[in-house]
Amino acid sequence: MKKTLLAAAVFAAVQPLLSAAADLEEITVTASRLDLPKSQLGVSVSILNAADIERLGYTSLLDVMRTLPGVAVSNSGGAGKVSSLFIRGESNFRTLVLLDGVNIADPTTPQVGAQLQHLQAADIERIEMLRGPQGMLYGAGAGGVINIITKKSTGEVRATAGVEAGRYGTERTSASLGGSAGSWHYDLSVSDFSSDGFNAREMDTSGEEDGYENFTASARLGYQVNDTLSLEGQYRKTDAETEFDGCYSLAPNDCLSRYDQELFSLSGNYQINSWNHQLSLSQQEIDRVEGISPGAMLFTTKGEIREANYIGSKVLASGKLLWGGEYEQTDFFTRFGSFTPSKEVLESTGVFTEWHSDFAETVFYTLGYRRDSLETEDHNSWRASAAIPIAIGEEQQVKYRASLGTGYRAPSPNEISLNNSTGVALVGPETSRGYELGLEYQWAQLLQAELTYFDQEITDAIIYDDSLGFMGAYRQDDGESQSEGIELSLNGSLNNGLDWHASGTWLDTENSTGAVREGVPQRVYNFGLSQQWLEDKLTLSANWQRVEDRINRIRESNGSIREIALENYSKLDLNAVYRLTPNMRVNLRGENVLDRNYREVAGYYTAGAAVYAGIEFSL
């Protein structure tokens, strides 16, 4: 790997390229589990707020996250189809996804990852994305962390309702109600999305459409008991149906899958003087049925994740001390046709602590350690970071930062179940280690910039080996895989109402054999503009993305592996929003307006040029 060359490129470009994804003084909680200004953080975190999400206009949260530095997405044939998100070249089963702090991973998938294709953008207030191994703070699967925060009402009653329609028979309706009354606050939200879709797979020569339906509802109720104690409860439900091609049935291109997710959480926050205590209990249930088709044997799964989390903190004269503990229980059930079902119940516990302090308010640093007890073995994680913010004028600031940390991925219920059923020894956790060096710069709101060099590696990766057991089992790879690269992001706002952003990610990834990682584009670029006109009534936005150097590998019928280099592509999306009155707005959005024909997964189509129009009312 070209470590020396890439590191030299970063620091040779330091002064002219200065960078950032957000205001250095913006407050973030995901990076440290404490409310800290971004200027004191030594790690990479990107933030999108409600205004950013509105300007982009996308209905799918995956499309919103594509615009972030270090991120790439692959989709297998349109809305609701199987999708993967890569952060710095790591797959989404090595990324922890939280929704209002609750882990939403699907424990019934082979490697336990969030079903990101079912997340809609309708009620999202903010996205915080923490890049690099984060096992010390978040435990298993946190090769990166995405914290999705839904809208929370604190003022007078506010209601919204909107509809949108467009190509592929796409229709979306949404409504929300929120407000506060005395010590109570509440939010209700519903969203219904449906699309006839398009033919998802090249092997289906019939041209039939593969549609998608998604209904999501959520509720939140909070109560401020007194000045020191607050309580909150949340509920969320998603029901989705996806048509797809390629199941084993009498009609292999007429297949349906169902996905039902329910999430409950209760939390409390107690703050007194310099002490803070947070306790949360959550439960997530996911039921899936795959391959609904004439003559097919159904594949049914049911998974549950129950969690108890405690976080405490204390402000001391010399710094802040953070500590916490987590308990997780995962239930796993699968059945294929009339075969004997597989069941597993896994438990894990973890404790952690982190110290936040500074030297003369010049160098801000953290030191943290974690211990986890897993089903197969125990695991230790740690993280250290440092940030040096320097004011270079009344409205200018530069920050140098560095971090080094570890993470891990615990064996999934599926991996443990398969090895148990075939008599193969159980696998232990994967381990990861990474470091990064970064430079950030801010000149008021005119320019925020961030330049980061990172290098991370994975050892003991869990892989499938068809030579083990009766029909294959899991083992741990003897080699080491690596991801190294540079992230650059620039954004700013001008006084004439023009906002802009640009980002680029240059990767050099290798698996344990030295080959490029499958499905991970080695270069991704984004550029966007948003301009307000007519006394801020009209907002016109554009986002351009370029994706290069992505390969897929396909196993042929004779067992050989064929490598396919996907074509590089560029895609342009446009969005216009006009406020007719303070309580009514209309929008017109064009996606892939240049009608580029491209692939994100070999053998699967993507959407052509499409236009969508909608209207929203608010009270």
Coordinates of C-alpha atoms in Angstrom, one line a residue:
M1 CA 0.0 0.0 0.0
K2 CA 1.2 3.5 -0.8
K3 CA 1.2 4.8 2.8
T4 CA 4.2 7.1 2.5
L5 CA 3.0 8.7 -0.7
L6 CA -0.5 9.3 0.6
A7 CA 0.7 10.7 3.9
A8 CA 3.1 13.0 2.1
A9 CA 0.3 14.2 -0.2
V10 CA -1.8 15.2 2.8
F11 CA 0.7 17.3 4.5
A12 CA 2.1 18.8 1.3
A13 CA -1.5 20.0 0.6
V14 CA -2.2 21.1 4.2
Q15 CA -2.2 24.9 3.9
P16 CA -3.7 25.4 0.4
L17 CA -6.5 22.8 0.8
L18 CA -7.7 23.4 4.4
S19 CA -11.1 21.7 5.0
A20 CA -14.3 20.8 7.0
A21 CA -17.7 19.2 6.9
A22 CA -19.3 21.5 9.5
D23 CA -18.9 24.5 11.7
L24 CA -16.0 24.0 14.1
E25 CA -18.2 25.2 16.9
E26 CA -21.1 23.0 16.1
I27 CA -22.1 20.7 19.0
T28 CA -22.1 17.0 18.4
V29 CA -22.8 14.1 20.8
T30 CA -22.1 11.0 18.7
A31 CA -18.3 11.5 18.7
S32 CA -17.9 11.4 22.4
R33 CA -21.4 10.6 23.9
L34 CA -21.0 14.0 25.5
D35 CA -22.2 17.4 24.2
L36 CA -18.9 18.8 22.9
P37 CA -18.1 21.5 20.4
K38 CA -16.6 20.2 17.2
S39 CA -13.5 22.4 17.7
Q40 CA -12.4 20.1 20.6
L41 CA -12.9 16.8 18.8
G42 CA -9.9 14.8 17.5
V43 CA -12.0 12.4 15.4
S44 CA -13.8 12.7 12.0
V45 CA -17.5 13.5 12.3
S46 CA -19.8 14.8 9.5
I47 CA -23.2 16.4 10.3
L48 CA -26.3 17.0 8.1
N49 CA -29.1 19.0 9.6
A50 CA -32.8 19.3 8.7
A51 CA -32.0 22.2 6.3
D52 CA -29.4 20.2 4.5
I53 CA -31.8 17.3 4.1
E54 CA -34.6 19.6 2.8
R55 CA -32.3 21.2 0.2
L56 CA -31.2 17.8 -1.1
G57 CA -34.9 16.7 -1.4
Y58 CA -34.4 13.0 -1.4
T59 CA -37.0 10.7 0.0
S60 CA -34.6 7.9 0.8
L61 CA -32.1 8.4 3.7
L62 CA -29.5 6.4 1.8
D63 CA -29.5 9.0 -1.0
V64 CA -29.0 11.7 1.6
M65 CA -26.0 9.9 3.1
R66 CA -24.4 9.4 -0.3
T67 CA -23.4 13.1 -0.2
L68 CA -21.1 12.7 2.8
P69 CA -17.3 12.3 2.6
G70 CA -16.0 8.8 3.0
V71 CA -19.3 7.3 2.0
A72 CA -20.3 5.1 -1.0
V73 CA -23.6 3.2 -1.6
S74 CA -24.5 0.3 -3.8
N75 CA -28.2 -0.6 -4.6
S76 CA -29.5 -3.7 -6.3
G77 CA -32.3 -2.5 -8.6
G78 CA -34.2 0.5 -7.2
A79 CA -36.2 1.6 -4.1
G80 CA -36.3 -0.9 -1.3
K81 CA -33.9 -3.3 -2.9
V82 CA -30.9 -4.8 -1.1
S83 CA -28.3 -2.0 -0.5
S84 CA -25.0 -1.6 1.1
L85 CA -23.3 1.5 2.6
F86 CA -19.5 1.7 2.8
I87 CA -17.7 4.0 5.2
R88 CA -14.0 4.3 4.3
G89 CA -14.3 1.0 2.4
E90 CA -15.9 -0.9 5.2
S91 CA -19.3 -2.7 4.7
N92 CA -22.4 -1.7 6.6
F93 CA -22.2 -4.9 8.7
R94 CA -19.1 -3.2 10.2
T95 CA -21.0 0.0 10.8
L96 CA -23.2 0.7 13.8
V97 CA -26.5 2.5 12.9
L98 CA -28.4 4.2 15.7
L99 CA -31.9 5.7 15.4
D100 CA -32.3 8.1 18.3
G101 CA -29.6 6.2 20.0
V102 CA -31.1 2.7 19.4
N103 CA -29.3 0.0 17.5
I104 CA -31.4 -0.9 14.4
A105 CA -29.3 -3.7 13.0
D106 CA -31.1 -6.7 11.6
P107 CA -29.8 -9.7 13.6
T108 CA -31.2 -12.2 11.1
T109 CA -28.9 -11.1 8.2
P110 CA -25.8 -13.2 7.8
Q111 CA -23.4 -10.5 9.2
V112 CA -25.9 -8.3 11.2
G113 CA -26.3 -5.0 9.5
A114 CA -29.0 -2.3 9.3
Q115 CA -31.5 -2.6 6.5
L116 CA -30.8 1.0 5.3
Q117 CA -32.9 0.7 2.2
H118 CA -36.1 0.9 4.3
L119 CA -35.2 4.2 6.0
Q120 CA -37.2 7.2 4.8
A121 CA -36.1 10.9 5.3
A122 CA -39.5 12.3 6.2
D123 CA -39.1 12.8 10.0
I124 CA -35.3 13.1 10.2
E125 CA -33.8 16.2 12.0
R126 CA -30.1 15.4 11.9
I127 CA -27.5 12.8 10.9
E128 CA -24.2 12.5 12.6
M129 CA -21.6 10.2 11.0
L130 CA -18.5 9.2 12.9
R131 CA -15.8 7.6 10.8
G132 CA -13.1 5.1 11.7
P133 CA -13.0 2.2 14.4
Q134 CA -15.2 3.2 17.4
G135 CA -15.3 0.0 19.4
M136 CA -14.2 1.8 22.6
L137 CA -17.4 3.9 22.8
Y138 CA -19.9 1.8 21.0
G139 CA -18.8 -1.9 21.2
A140 CA -19.3 -4.5 18.5
G141 CA -19.8 -3.6 14.9
A142 CA -18.7 0.0 15.3
G143 CA -16.2 0.3 12.5
G144 CA -18.0 3.6 11.9
V145 CA -21.2 5.0 13.6
I146 CA -24.2 6.6 12.0
N147 CA -26.6 8.3 14.5
I148 CA -29.9 9.3 12.9
I149 CA -31.9 11.7 15.0
T150 CA -35.6 12.3 14.4
K151 CA -37.4 15.6 14.8
K152 CA -38.3 16.7 18.3
S153 CA -40.9 19.4 19.0
T154 CA -40.4 21.8 21.9
G155 CA -42.6 24.8 21.1
E156 CA -46.1 25.4 20.0
V157 CA -48.2 22.8 18.2
R158 CA -47.1 22.3 14.6
A159 CA -48.6 20.1 12.0
T160 CA -47.5 19.2 8.4
A161 CA -49.0 17.2 5.6
G162 CA -47.5 16.6 2.1
V163 CA -47.9 14.5 -1.0
E164 CA -45.5 13.8 -3.9
A165 CA -45.7 11.8 -7.1
G166 CA -43.5 11.1 -10.1
R167 CA -42.0 8.6 -12.5
Y168 CA -42.3 4.8 -12.0
G169 CA -45.7 5.2 -10.5
T170 CA -44.1 6.7 -7.4
E171 CA -46.3 8.2 -4.7
R172 CA -45.4 9.5 -1.2
T173 CA -47.7 10.9 1.5
S174 CA -46.5 12.1 4.9
A175 CA -47.9 13.9 7.9
S176 CA -46.6 15.0 11.3
L177 CA -47.9 16.6 14.5
G178 CA -45.7 17.8 17.3
G179 CA -45.6 20.3 20.1
S180 CA -45.3 20.8 23.9
A181 CA -47.8 21.5 26.7
G182 CA -46.4 22.4 30.1
S183 CA -43.9 19.8 31.0
W184 CA -44.9 17.5 28.2
H185 CA -43.6 17.3 24.6
Y186 CA -44.9 15.0 21.9
D187 CA -44.4 14.0 18.2
L188 CA -46.3 11.8 15.8
S189 CA -45.2 11.1 12.2
V190 CA -46.5 8.8 9.4
S191 CA -45.1 8.3 5.9
D192 CA -46.4 6.1 3.1
F193 CA -44.2 5.4 0.0
S194 CA -45.0 3.3 -3.0
S195 CA -43.5 2.8 -6.4
D196 CA -44.2 0.4 -9.3
G197 CA -40.4 0.5 -9.8
F198 CA -38.6 -0.9 -12.9
N199 CA -37.2 -4.2 -14.0
A200 CA -34.5 -4.7 -11.4
R201 CA -32.3 -7.4 -12.9
E202 CA -30.7 -7.9 -16.2
M203 CA -31.4 -11.7 -16.2
D204 CA -35.1 -11.0 -16.3
T205 CA -35.8 -10.5 -20.0
S206 CA -39.6 -10.0 -19.5
G207 CA -39.2 -6.4 -18.5
E208 CA -41.7 -6.7 -15.7
E209 CA -41.6 -4.0 -12.9
D210 CA -40.3 -4.7 -9.4
G211 CA -42.1 -2.4 -7.0
Y212 CA -41.8 -1.4 -3.4
E213 CA -44.1 -0.2 -0.6
N214 CA -43.1 1.3 2.7
F215 CA -45.2 2.5 5.6
T216 CA -43.5 4.0 8.6
A217 CA -45.1 5.5 11.7
S218 CA -43.4 6.9 14.9
A219 CA -44.4 8.4 18.2
R220 CA -42.5 10.2 20.9
L221 CA -43.7 11.4 24.3
G222 CA -41.5 13.2 26.8
Y223 CA -42.0 14.6 30.3
Q224 CA -39.8 17.1 32.2
V225 CA -40.3 15.8 35.8
N226 CA -38.3 18.7 37.3
D227 CA -35.2 20.7 36.7
T228 CA -33.0 17.7 37.0
L229 CA -34.9 14.7 35.6
S230 CA -36.5 14.1 32.2
L231 CA -38.2 11.0 30.8
E232 CA -39.0 10.0 27.2
G233 CA -40.6 7.0 25.4
Q234 CA -40.5 6.2 21.7
Y235 CA -42.2 3.8 19.3
R236 CA -41.5 3.2 15.6
K237 CA -42.9 0.8 13.1
T238 CA -42.0 0.0 9.5
D239 CA -43.8 -2.3 7.2
A240 CA -42.3 -2.9 3.8
E241 CA -42.8 -5.1 0.7
T242 CA -40.3 -5.5 -2.0
E243 CA -40.7 -7.2 -5.4
F244 CA -37.5 -8.8 -6.8
D245 CA -36.1 -11.2 -9.3
G246 CA -34.2 -14.5 -8.8
C247 CA -35.9 -16.6 -6.2
Y248 CA -36.2 -20.4 -6.5
S249 CA -39.8 -20.9 -7.6
L250 CA -42.0 -21.7 -10.6
A251 CA -41.9 -18.0 -11.4
P252 CA -38.3 -17.0 -10.5
N253 CA -38.8 -13.4 -11.6
D254 CA -42.0 -12.8 -9.7
C255 CA -40.8 -12.8 -6.1
L256 CA -41.8 -10.8 -3.0
S257 CA -40.2 -10.1 0.4
R258 CA -41.8 -8.7 3.5
Y259 CA -40.1 -6.7 6.2
D260 CA -41.7 -5.7 9.5
Q261 CA -39.8 -3.7 12.1
E262 CA -41.0 -2.5 15.5
L263 CA -38.9 -0.5 17.9
F264 CA -39.6 0.5 21.5
S265 CA -37.4 2.6 23.8
L266 CA -37.6 4.3 27.3
S267 CA -35.0 6.7 28.5
G268 CA -34.3 9.0 31.4
N269 CA -31.8 11.7 32.0
Y270 CA -30.8 13.0 35.4
Q271 CA -28.6 16.1 35.7
I272 CA -27.6 17.6 39.0
N273 CA -24.7 20.0 39.4
S274 CA -21.7 18.5 37.6
W275 CA -23.1 15.0 37.5
N276 CA -25.1 13.5 34.6
H277 CA -26.7 10.0 34.4
Q278 CA -28.5 8.6 31.4
L279 CA -30.4 5.2 31.3
S280 CA -32.1 3.7 28.4
L281 CA -34.0 0.5 27.7
S282 CA -34.9 -0.6 24.1
Q283 CA -36.2 -3.5 22.2
Q284 CA -36.3 -4.0 18.4
E285 CA -38.2 -6.8 16.6
I286 CA -37.7 -7.6 12.9
D287 CA -39.7 -10.2 11.0
R288 CA -38.9 -11.1 7.4
V289 CA -40.4 -13.4 4.8
E290 CA -38.3 -13.9 1.7
G291 CA -39.1 -15.6 -1.6
I292 CA -42.9 -15.3 -1.6
S293 CA -43.6 -16.8 -5.1
P294 CA -45.6 -19.7 -6.7
G295 CA -44.1 -23.1 -5.7
A296 CA -41.3 -21.5 -3.6
M297 CA -40.2 -22.7 -0.2
L298 CA -40.4 -19.6 2.1
F299 CA -37.4 -18.3 4.1
T300 CA -38.7 -16.8 7.3
T301 CA -36.7 -15.0 10.0
K302 CA -37.4 -13.4 13.3
G303 CA -34.8 -11.4 15.2
E304 CA -34.9 -9.3 18.4
I305 CA -32.3 -7.1 20.1
R306 CA -32.9 -6.0 23.7
E307 CA -30.5 -3.4 25.2
A308 CA -29.9 -1.7 28.4
N309 CA -27.5 1.3 28.3
Y310 CA -26.2 3.5 31.1
I311 CA -23.9 6.5 30.6
G312 CA -22.6 8.7 33.4
S313 CA -20.4 11.7 33.4
K314 CA -18.8 14.1 35.9
V315 CA -17.2 17.5 35.3
L316 CA -14.0 17.9 37.3
A317 CA -11.7 20.8 37.7
S318 CA -9.2 19.1 35.4
G319 CA -11.5 17.7 32.8
K320 CA -14.6 15.5 32.2
L321 CA -14.9 11.8 33.1
L322 CA -17.2 9.6 31.1
W323 CA -18.2 6.0 32.0
G324 CA -20.9 3.5 31.1
G325 CA -22.1 0.0 30.7
E326 CA -24.2 -1.9 28.2
Y327 CA -26.1 -5.2 28.1
E328 CA -27.4 -6.7 24.9
Q329 CA -29.4 -9.9 24.2
T330 CA -30.0 -11.0 20.6
D331 CA -32.6 -13.6 19.6
F332 CA -32.3 -15.3 16.2
F333 CA -34.8 -17.6 14.5
T334 CA -34.7 -18.8 10.8
R335 CA -36.6 -21.4 8.9
F336 CA -36.3 -22.5 5.3
G337 CA -39.3 -24.4 4.0
S338 CA -40.0 -27.5 6.1
F339 CA -36.3 -27.9 7.2
T340 CA -35.5 -27.8 10.9
P341 CA -35.3 -24.1 12.0
S342 CA -32.2 -22.5 13.5
K343 CA -32.3 -20.7 16.8
E344 CA -29.7 -18.8 18.8
V345 CA -29.8 -16.5 21.9
L346 CA -26.6 -14.5 22.4
E347 CA -25.7 -12.2 25.2
S348 CA -23.0 -9.6 25.7
T349 CA -22.0 -7.0 28.3
G350 CA -19.5 -4.1 28.1
V351 CA -18.1 -1.4 30.3
F352 CA -16.1 1.6 29.3
T353 CA -14.6 4.8 30.5
E354 CA -13.0 7.9 28.8
W355 CA -11.2 10.9 30.1
H356 CA -11.5 14.3 28.4
S357 CA -9.1 17.0 29.3
D358 CA -6.8 19.7 27.9
F359 CA -3.4 21.3 28.3
A360 CA -3.8 25.0 29.0
E361 CA -7.0 25.0 26.9
T362 CA -4.7 24.6 23.9
V363 CA -4.5 20.8 23.3
F364 CA -7.8 18.9 23.9
Y365 CA -7.3 15.2 24.3
T366 CA -9.2 12.0 25.2
L367 CA -8.1 8.5 26.5
G368 CA -10.6 5.7 26.6
Y369 CA -10.8 2.0 27.4
R370 CA -13.5 -0.7 27.0
R371 CA -14.0 -4.3 28.1
D372 CA -16.6 -6.5 26.4
S373 CA -17.7 -10.0 27.4
L374 CA -19.0 -12.0 24.4
E375 CA -20.3 -15.5 23.8
T376 CA -17.1 -16.8 22.4
E377 CA -14.4 -14.7 24.1
D378 CA -13.8 -11.3 25.8
H379 CA -12.4 -8.3 23.9
N380 CA -10.6 -5.1 24.8
S381 CA -10.9 -1.8 22.8
W382 CA -9.3 1.6 23.3
R383 CA -9.1 5.1 21.7
A384 CA -6.9 8.1 22.0
S385 CA -7.4 11.5 20.3
A386 CA -6.1 15.0 20.3
A387 CA -7.2 18.3 18.8
I388 CA -5.4 21.7 18.6
P389 CA -7.7 24.5 17.6
I390 CA -5.9 27.8 16.9
A391 CA -7.6 31.2 16.3
I392 CA -5.9 33.0 13.5
G393 CA -8.2 36.0 13.4
E394 CA -11.6 37.2 14.6
E395 CA -13.4 35.0 12.2
Q396 CA -10.8 32.4 11.3
Q397 CA -9.8 29.2 13.0
V398 CA -7.6 26.2 12.2
K399 CA -7.6 22.9 13.9
Y400 CA -5.0 20.1 13.8
R401 CA -6.2 16.7 15.0
A402 CA -5.2 13.0 15.3
S403 CA -6.8 9.9 16.6
L404 CA -6.0 6.2 17.0
G405 CA -8.5 3.5 18.0
T406 CA -9.6 -0.1 17.8
G407 CA -12.9 -1.9 17.1
Y408 CA -14.3 -5.3 16.5
R409 CA -17.2 -7.2 15.0
A410 CA -18.6 -10.0 17.1
P411 CA -19.7 -13.3 15.4
S412 CA -23.3 -13.0 14.2
P413 CA -26.1 -15.3 15.4
N414 CA -26.1 -16.8 11.8
E415 CA -22.4 -17.5 11.9
I416 CA -22.5 -19.1 15.3
S417 CA -25.7 -21.1 14.4
L418 CA -24.2 -22.5 11.2
N419 CA -21.0 -23.6 12.8
N420 CA -22.9 -25.2 15.7
S421 CA -25.1 -27.2 13.3
T422 CA -22.1 -28.4 11.3
G423 CA -19.8 -29.3 14.1
V424 CA -17.2 -26.7 13.1
A425 CA -15.4 -24.7 15.9
L426 CA -16.9 -21.3 16.7
V427 CA -15.2 -18.2 15.4
G428 CA -14.0 -15.3 17.5
P429 CA -14.5 -11.6 16.9
E430 CA -12.9 -9.7 14.0
T431 CA -10.6 -6.9 15.1
S432 CA -9.8 -3.6 13.5
R433 CA -7.4 -0.8 14.2
G434 CA -7.1 2.6 12.5
Y435 CA -5.5 6.0 12.8
E436 CA -6.1 9.4 11.1
L437 CA -4.5 12.8 10.8
G438 CA -6.6 15.8 10.0
L439 CA -6.7 19.5 9.4
E440 CA -9.7 21.7 9.6
Y441 CA -10.2 25.4 8.7
Q442 CA -13.0 27.8 9.1
W443 CA -13.4 31.4 7.8
A444 CA -16.7 32.5 9.3
Q445 CA -19.4 31.0 7.2
L446 CA -17.6 31.6 3.9
L447 CA -15.5 28.5 4.0
Q448 CA -15.3 25.4 6.2
A449 CA -12.8 22.8 5.1
E450 CA -11.5 19.4 6.3
L451 CA -8.6 17.3 5.0
T452 CA -8.1 13.8 6.5
Y453 CA -5.6 11.0 5.9
F454 CA -6.6 7.6 7.4
D455 CA -5.3 4.1 7.5
Q456 CA -7.2 1.2 9.0
E457 CA -6.9 -2.6 8.9
I458 CA -8.9 -5.7 9.8
T459 CA -7.5 -8.9 11.1
D460 CA -9.2 -12.3 11.9
A461 CA -12.0 -11.4 9.4
I462 CA -14.9 -13.9 9.5
I463 CA -15.4 -15.5 6.1
Y464 CA -17.5 -18.3 4.6
D465 CA -15.6 -21.5 3.5
D466 CA -17.6 -24.0 1.5
S467 CA -15.1 -26.7 2.2
L468 CA -16.0 -26.8 5.9
G469 CA -18.7 -29.0 7.4
F470 CA -21.5 -30.5 5.4
M471 CA -22.3 -27.6 3.1
G472 CA -19.9 -24.9 4.3
A473 CA -19.2 -23.0 7.5
Y474 CA -17.4 -19.9 8.8
R475 CA -13.7 -19.5 9.7
Q476 CA -11.4 -16.7 10.4
D477 CA -9.1 -15.3 7.7
D478 CA -5.4 -15.7 8.3
G479 CA -4.5 -12.5 6.4
E480 CA -5.1 -8.8 6.8
S481 CA -7.3 -6.4 4.9
Q482 CA -6.6 -2.7 4.7
S483 CA -8.2 0.6 3.7
E484 CA -6.2 3.7 3.3
G485 CA -7.1 7.0 1.8
I486 CA -7.8 10.7 1.9
E487 CA -11.0 12.6 2.5
L488 CA -11.5 16.2 1.4
S489 CA -14.6 18.3 2.1
L490 CA -15.3 21.9 1.5
N491 CA -18.5 24.0 2.1
G492 CA -19.6 27.5 2.7
S493 CA -22.3 30.1 2.5
L494 CA -22.3 33.5 0.8
N495 CA -24.3 36.6 1.8
N496 CA -26.4 36.4 -1.4
G497 CA -28.0 33.1 -0.3
L498 CA -25.7 30.8 -2.1
D499 CA -24.6 27.6 -0.2
W500 CA -22.2 25.1 -1.7
H501 CA -20.4 21.9 -0.8
A502 CA -17.8 19.7 -2.4
S503 CA -16.1 16.5 -1.2
G504 CA -13.8 13.8 -2.5
T505 CA -12.7 10.4 -1.2
W506 CA -9.6 8.7 -2.6
L507 CA -9.3 5.1 -1.4
D508 CA -6.7 2.3 -1.7
T509 CA -8.4 -0.9 -0.4
E510 CA -7.1 -4.4 -0.3
N511 CA -8.5 -7.7 1.0
S512 CA -6.4 -10.4 2.6
T513 CA -5.2 -11.6 -0.8
G514 CA -4.0 -8.2 -1.9
A515 CA -6.9 -7.7 -4.4
V516 CA -9.2 -4.6 -4.4
R517 CA -12.2 -5.0 -2.1
E518 CA -15.4 -6.0 -3.9
G519 CA -18.1 -3.4 -4.4
V520 CA -16.1 -0.5 -3.0
P521 CA -15.5 2.4 -5.4
Q522 CA -12.0 3.8 -5.0
R523 CA -12.9 7.3 -5.8
V524 CA -16.1 9.2 -5.1
Y525 CA -16.8 13.0 -5.6
N526 CA -19.7 15.2 -4.7
F527 CA -20.4 18.8 -5.6
G528 CA -23.6 20.7 -4.7
L529 CA -25.1 24.2 -4.9
S530 CA -28.1 25.8 -3.3
Q531 CA -29.3 29.3 -4.2
Q532 CA -32.2 31.3 -2.7
W533 CA -34.2 33.7 -4.9
L534 CA -37.2 35.9 -4.7
E535 CA -36.7 37.1 -1.1
D536 CA -35.9 33.5 -0.1
K537 CA -39.2 32.1 -1.4
L538 CA -37.5 30.0 -4.1
T539 CA -34.6 27.6 -3.4
L540 CA -32.8 25.9 -6.3
S541 CA -30.4 23.1 -5.5
A542 CA -28.2 20.7 -7.4
N543 CA -26.0 17.8 -6.5
W544 CA -23.5 16.1 -8.8
Q545 CA -21.8 12.8 -7.9
R546 CA -19.0 10.9 -9.7
V547 CA -18.1 7.3 -8.8
E548 CA -15.0 5.5 -10.2
D549 CA -13.2 2.2 -10.0
R550 CA -15.7 -0.3 -8.6
I551 CA -15.4 -4.0 -9.2
N552 CA -17.8 -7.0 -8.6
R553 CA -16.9 -10.6 -8.4
I554 CA -19.3 -13.3 -9.7
R555 CA -19.0 -17.1 -9.1
E556 CA -19.6 -18.9 -12.4
S557 CA -21.4 -22.3 -12.6
N558 CA -18.1 -24.1 -12.8
G559 CA -17.0 -22.6 -9.5
S560 CA -14.5 -20.1 -11.0
I561 CA -14.6 -16.4 -10.0
R562 CA -15.1 -13.7 -12.7
E563 CA -14.1 -10.1 -12.0
I564 CA -16.3 -7.4 -13.5
A565 CA -15.1 -3.7 -13.6
L566 CA -18.2 -1.5 -13.5
E567 CA -18.2 1.6 -15.6
N568 CA -17.4 4.9 -14.0
Y569 CA -20.4 7.2 -13.9
S570 CA -21.6 10.7 -13.1
K571 CA -25.2 11.6 -11.9
L572 CA -26.9 15.0 -11.6
D573 CA -29.9 15.6 -9.4
L574 CA -31.9 18.9 -9.2
N575 CA -34.4 20.2 -6.6
A576 CA -36.6 23.3 -6.5
V577 CA -38.7 24.4 -3.6
Y578 CA -41.1 27.4 -3.7
R579 CA -42.9 28.8 -0.7
L580 CA -46.3 30.0 -2.0
T581 CA -47.3 31.2 1.5
P582 CA -45.6 30.8 4.9
N583 CA -47.7 27.6 5.3
M584 CA -47.6 26.1 1.9
R585 CA -44.7 25.1 -0.4
V586 CA -44.4 23.1 -3.6
N587 CA -41.4 21.2 -4.9
L588 CA -40.1 19.8 -8.2
R589 CA -37.2 17.3 -8.1
G590 CA -35.3 15.7 -11.0
E591 CA -33.1 12.7 -10.3
N592 CA -30.5 11.5 -12.8
V593 CA -31.6 14.3 -15.1
L594 CA -29.0 13.5 -17.7
D595 CA -30.4 9.9 -17.9
R596 CA -27.1 8.1 -17.4
N597 CA -27.2 4.4 -17.8
Y598 CA -25.0 3.0 -15.0
R599 CA -24.7 0.1 -12.6
E600 CA -23.9 0.0 -8.8
V601 CA -24.1 -3.8 -8.7
A602 CA -23.2 -6.1 -11.6
G603 CA -26.4 -7.5 -13.2
Y604 CA -28.8 -4.9 -11.7
Y605 CA -30.4 -1.9 -13.3
T606 CA -30.6 1.6 -11.9
A607 CA -33.2 4.3 -12.3
G608 CA -33.2 6.5 -15.4
A609 CA -34.1 10.1 -15.5
A610 CA -37.1 10.8 -13.3
V611 CA -39.1 13.8 -12.2
Y612 CA -41.2 14.2 -9.0
A613 CA -43.5 17.0 -7.9
G614 CA -45.1 17.6 -4.5
I615 CA -46.8 20.0 -2.2
E616 CA -46.6 20.4 1.6
F617 CA -48.9 22.3 4.1
S618 CA -48.0 23.3 7.6
L619 CA -49.8 24.8 10.5

